[in-house]
Coordinates of C-alpha atoms in Angstrom, one line a residue:
M1 CA -97.1 53.4 10.0
L2 CA -99.8 54.9 12.1
R3 CA -97.3 56.3 14.6
W4 CA -95.4 58.0 11.8
I5 CA -98.7 59.6 10.6
I6 CA -99.5 60.8 14.1
L7 CA -96.0 62.1 14.5
F8 CA -96.2 63.9 11.2
V9 CA -99.6 65.6 12.1
F10 CA -98.1 66.6 15.5
V11 CA -95.1 68.2 13.9
V12 CA -97.2 70.1 11.4
L13 CA -99.4 71.5 14.2
V14 CA -96.3 72.5 16.2
E15 CA -94.8 74.2 13.2
L16 CA -98.1 76.0 12.3
Y17 CA -98.5 77.4 15.8
A18 CA -94.8 78.4 16.1
F19 CA -95.1 80.2 12.8
Q20 CA -98.2 82.0 14.0
A21 CA -96.2 83.4 16.9
V22 CA -93.4 84.6 14.6
K23 CA -95.9 86.0 12.2
T24 CA -97.7 88.0 14.9
L25 CA -94.4 89.8 15.7
T26 CA -93.2 90.6 12.2
R27 CA -94.6 90.9 8.7
I28 CA -91.2 91.2 7.0
K29 CA -91.5 88.8 4.1
W30 CA -87.9 87.6 3.9
V31 CA -87.8 86.9 7.6
L32 CA -90.9 84.7 7.4
I33 CA -89.6 82.9 4.3
A34 CA -86.2 82.3 6.0
Y35 CA -87.9 81.0 9.1
Q36 CA -90.0 78.6 7.0
V37 CA -87.1 77.4 4.9
I38 CA -84.9 76.8 8.0
S39 CA -87.7 75.0 9.8
L40 CA -88.4 72.8 6.8
L41 CA -84.7 71.9 6.4
I42 CA -84.5 70.9 10.1
V43 CA -87.6 68.7 9.9
V44 CA -86.3 67.0 6.8
Y45 CA -82.9 66.4 8.4
I46 CA -84.4 65.0 11.6
F47 CA -86.8 62.6 9.8
Y48 CA -84.0 61.5 7.4
S49 CA -81.6 61.0 10.3
F50 CA -84.0 58.9 12.3
A51 CA -84.8 56.8 9.2
T52 CA -81.1 56.2 8.2
Q53 CA -78.8 56.8 11.2
F54 CA -80.5 55.2 14.1
D55 CA -79.3 51.7 13.6
R56 CA -79.4 49.4 16.7
S57 CA -76.5 47.4 15.2
V58 CA -74.3 50.6 15.6
G59 CA -75.6 52.2 18.7
Q60 CA -75.1 55.8 19.8
N61 CA -72.6 57.9 17.9
K62 CA -71.9 61.6 17.4
Y63 CA -74.4 61.8 14.5
T64 CA -77.3 60.3 16.4
L65 CA -76.4 62.4 19.5
F66 CA -76.4 65.6 17.3
T67 CA -79.7 64.7 15.8
I68 CA -81.3 64.1 19.3
G69 CA -79.8 67.4 20.4
L70 CA -81.2 69.2 17.3
L71 CA -84.6 67.6 18.0
L72 CA -84.7 68.8 21.6
I73 CA -83.4 72.3 20.9
T74 CA -85.9 72.8 18.1
Y75 CA -89.1 71.2 19.4
I76 CA -89.1 71.8 23.1
P77 CA -89.2 75.6 22.6
K78 CA -91.7 75.2 19.7
M79 CA -94.0 72.9 21.9
L80 CA -93.9 75.6 24.5
L81 CA -94.9 78.2 21.9
M82 CA -97.7 75.9 20.8
A83 CA -99.0 75.6 24.4
F84 CA -99.2 79.4 24.7
M85 CA -100.8 79.9 21.2
F86 CA -103.3 77.1 21.7
G87 CA -104.3 78.5 25.0
E88 CA -104.9 81.8 23.3
D89 CA -107.0 80.1 20.7
I90 CA -109.2 78.5 23.4
I91 CA -109.8 82.0 24.8
R92 CA -110.5 83.4 21.3
V93 CA -113.1 80.6 20.5
I94 CA -114.8 81.1 23.9
G95 CA -115.0 84.8 23.2
G96 CA -116.4 84.1 19.7
F97 CA -119.2 82.1 21.1
L98 CA -120.0 84.7 23.8
K99 CA -120.3 87.3 21.0
E100 CA -122.6 85.0 19.1
F101 CA -124.9 84.4 22.0
S102 CA -124.9 88.2 22.9
G103 CA -126.0 89.0 19.4
T104 CA -122.9 90.9 18.4
T105 CA -122.9 89.9 14.7
N106 CA -121.0 92.8 13.2
E107 CA -117.7 91.5 14.3
S108 CA -115.7 88.4 13.1
F109 CA -116.2 85.3 15.2
L110 CA -112.5 85.2 16.2
T111 CA -110.6 88.2 17.4
S112 CA -107.1 88.7 16.0
R113 CA -104.1 87.3 17.8
R114 CA -102.6 89.6 20.4
K115 CA -99.0 90.6 19.9
F116 CA -98.1 90.5 23.6
V117 CA -99.2 86.8 23.9
S118 CA -96.7 86.0 21.1
Q119 CA -94.1 88.0 22.9
I120 CA -94.6 86.2 26.1
A121 CA -94.6 82.9 24.3
L122 CA -91.4 83.6 22.5
G123 CA -89.8 84.8 25.7
A124 CA -90.8 81.6 27.5
A125 CA -89.6 79.5 24.6
A126 CA -86.2 81.2 24.7
I127 CA -85.5 79.8 28.1
P128 CA -85.3 76.1 27.2
F129 CA -83.7 77.0 23.8
L130 CA -80.8 79.0 25.4
S131 CA -80.4 76.4 28.2
L132 CA -80.2 73.5 25.8
L133 CA -77.9 75.4 23.5
Y134 CA -75.5 76.2 26.4
G135 CA -75.7 72.6 27.7
M136 CA -74.9 71.1 24.3
T137 CA -72.0 73.4 23.6
K138 CA -70.3 74.8 26.7
G139 CA -72.3 73.3 29.6
K140 CA -71.3 69.6 28.9
Y141 CA -67.7 70.5 29.9
N142 CA -68.7 72.8 32.8
F143 CA -67.2 70.3 35.3
K144 CA -67.8 71.0 39.0
V145 CA -66.7 69.5 42.3
H146 CA -69.6 69.0 44.7
K147 CA -68.4 68.4 48.2
K148 CA -70.6 66.6 50.7
T149 CA -70.0 65.6 54.3
I150 CA -71.6 62.3 55.3
Y151 CA -72.0 61.2 58.8
Y152 CA -72.2 57.5 60.0
P153 CA -72.7 56.9 63.7
D154 CA -71.0 53.5 63.5
L155 CA -68.0 54.7 61.4
P156 CA -64.7 53.5 62.9
D157 CA -62.8 56.4 64.5
S158 CA -59.8 55.9 62.3
F159 CA -61.9 56.7 59.2
D160 CA -63.2 60.0 60.6
G161 CA -62.4 62.6 57.9
F162 CA -61.8 59.8 55.2
T163 CA -62.3 61.4 51.8
I164 CA -63.8 59.8 48.6
T165 CA -63.9 61.2 45.1
Q166 CA -66.7 59.7 43.0
I167 CA -66.9 60.0 39.2
S168 CA -69.6 58.4 37.2
D169 CA -71.3 58.1 33.7
V170 CA -68.2 58.9 31.6
H171 CA -69.8 57.8 28.3
S172 CA -66.4 58.3 26.6
G173 CA -68.0 57.9 23.1
S174 CA -69.5 61.3 23.5
F175 CA -66.2 63.1 24.1
D176 CA -64.7 65.4 21.5
N177 CA -62.3 67.7 23.3
H178 CA -59.1 66.3 24.8
H179 CA -58.2 69.6 26.6
E180 CA -61.5 69.7 28.5
I181 CA -61.2 66.0 29.5
E182 CA -57.7 66.6 30.7
H183 CA -59.0 69.5 32.7
A184 CA -61.5 67.2 34.4
I185 CA -58.8 64.7 35.2
N186 CA -56.8 67.5 36.8
M187 CA -59.8 68.5 38.9
I188 CA -60.0 64.9 40.2
N189 CA -56.3 64.8 41.1
E190 CA -56.5 68.1 42.9
Q191 CA -58.9 66.6 45.4
K192 CA -56.2 64.5 46.9
S193 CA -58.8 62.0 48.2
D194 CA -58.1 58.8 50.1
V195 CA -59.9 56.7 47.6
I196 CA -61.4 57.2 44.1
L197 CA -64.6 55.4 43.0
F198 CA -65.9 55.2 39.5
T199 CA -69.6 54.1 39.4
G200 CA -70.2 53.0 35.9
D201 CA -70.9 53.7 32.2
I202 CA -67.4 54.0 30.9
V203 CA -68.8 54.0 27.3
N204 CA -72.0 54.5 25.5
T205 CA -71.9 51.0 24.0
H206 CA -68.7 49.8 22.4
A207 CA -65.4 49.2 24.2
D208 CA -63.3 50.9 21.5
E209 CA -65.0 54.3 22.4
M210 CA -62.6 54.5 25.3
N211 CA -59.4 53.7 23.3
P212 CA -58.5 57.4 22.6
W213 CA -59.0 58.3 26.3
I214 CA -57.2 55.4 28.0
E215 CA -53.9 57.3 28.6
T216 CA -55.9 60.4 29.8
F217 CA -57.8 58.4 32.4
K218 CA -54.8 56.4 33.4
S219 CA -53.3 59.7 34.6
I220 CA -55.8 59.8 37.5
E221 CA -53.4 59.5 40.4
T222 CA -53.8 56.4 42.6
P223 CA -54.5 57.6 46.2
Q224 CA -53.4 55.8 49.3
F225 CA -56.4 53.4 49.4
G226 CA -56.7 52.8 45.7
K227 CA -59.1 53.3 42.7
F228 CA -62.1 51.1 42.4
S229 CA -65.0 50.8 40.0
V230 CA -68.3 49.0 39.1
L231 CA -70.2 48.6 35.9
G232 CA -73.1 50.7 34.7
N233 CA -76.1 49.8 32.6
H234 CA -74.5 51.0 29.3
D235 CA -71.5 48.8 29.9
Y236 CA -73.5 45.6 29.3
G237 CA -74.3 46.5 25.6
E238 CA -78.0 46.1 25.9
Y239 CA -78.8 49.1 23.7
V240 CA -77.4 47.6 20.5
T241 CA -78.4 44.7 18.3
W242 CA -75.3 42.6 18.1
P243 CA -74.4 40.3 15.1
S244 CA -74.1 37.4 17.6
Q245 CA -73.9 36.6 21.3
K246 CA -70.2 36.0 20.8
D247 CA -69.7 39.6 19.7
K248 CA -71.7 40.9 22.6
N249 CA -69.7 38.9 25.1
E250 CA -66.4 39.9 23.5
N251 CA -67.4 43.6 23.8
F252 CA -68.4 43.1 27.4
D253 CA -65.1 41.4 28.2
A254 CA -63.2 44.3 26.5
I255 CA -65.2 46.8 28.6
K256 CA -64.3 45.1 31.8
D257 CA -60.7 45.1 30.7
L258 CA -60.8 48.9 30.2
H259 CA -60.9 49.3 34.0
R260 CA -57.6 47.4 34.3
Q261 CA -56.1 49.5 31.6
I262 CA -56.8 52.7 33.4
D263 CA -55.6 51.2 36.7
F264 CA -59.0 50.8 38.4
K265 CA -59.9 47.6 40.3
L266 CA -63.3 46.5 39.0
L267 CA -65.5 45.0 41.7
L268 CA -68.0 42.4 40.4
N269 CA -70.1 41.2 43.3
E270 CA -67.0 41.3 45.5
N271 CA -65.5 43.4 48.3
V272 CA -62.2 44.7 49.5
K273 CA -61.3 45.7 53.0
L274 CA -59.9 49.2 53.5
R275 CA -57.7 49.2 56.6
K276 CA -56.6 52.3 58.6
G277 CA -54.9 51.8 61.9
D278 CA -56.7 49.0 63.8
D279 CA -60.0 49.6 61.9
E280 CA -61.3 48.5 58.6
I281 CA -64.4 49.1 56.4
A282 CA -65.6 47.0 53.5
L283 CA -66.0 48.5 50.1
I284 CA -68.6 46.4 48.1
G285 CA -69.0 46.5 44.3
V286 CA -72.3 45.1 43.0
K287 CA -72.9 44.1 39.4
N288 CA -75.5 46.1 37.5
K289 CA -76.9 42.9 36.1
S290 CA -76.7 39.2 37.0
R291 CA -74.3 38.1 34.3

């Protein structure tokens, strides 16, 4: 209960300071009322969502991810606003005491807020706001290929120029656009690598999150030396309260089987030998947990 009270007080302070920044820039009544109404609706929605949607027996879903995104895009900029406005208040209070000690009594203790401070604060707050807005809409599908050249002094000569494509943290339960995911798969296939490695987190929590995407990921072409994978932390189902250990184990087994369904060889504390000419290297897959 105490943490909810502390959180409520913090939110009120953030909202008050953010409103002061807006109020310094405009006195148009309907703009200020609209800002307050929208802010109130967002606060109510976020508190309601955290109280009703965040169920550890369900885990992450589109609604909880949307709520977290709304929380970040709303309060990171407002917290930045608060930092600027609170800093100005400190200066105003210091100035007030200096006036008191100097005997200047015909002026108010606190000077009025300066418009340019609010302008700077809003400009600074716009940076994380726009960045988060882009990231949560267009940026999450802004797939890029990062090419790195790695040097090993003891690498067998036959493997000089050997190419690897690594993909990771799929979190398929967060997907909502088949066209964009197919585009990502095409980018993988265009690399024409010697081997493809998938390094974990095929889902957020539940194996069935991947069901709509199995055929899409199965279209990743198998290169000469194969497709291999390991498990990530989300694949173990530790972020959900399961009805029973049996349900948790069944989900874990289903997640492991997903790798077979998309034609990846899942390595669980095991290795395979990749042979090229007279040379070979060992590819080792280690479990994320000891189970």
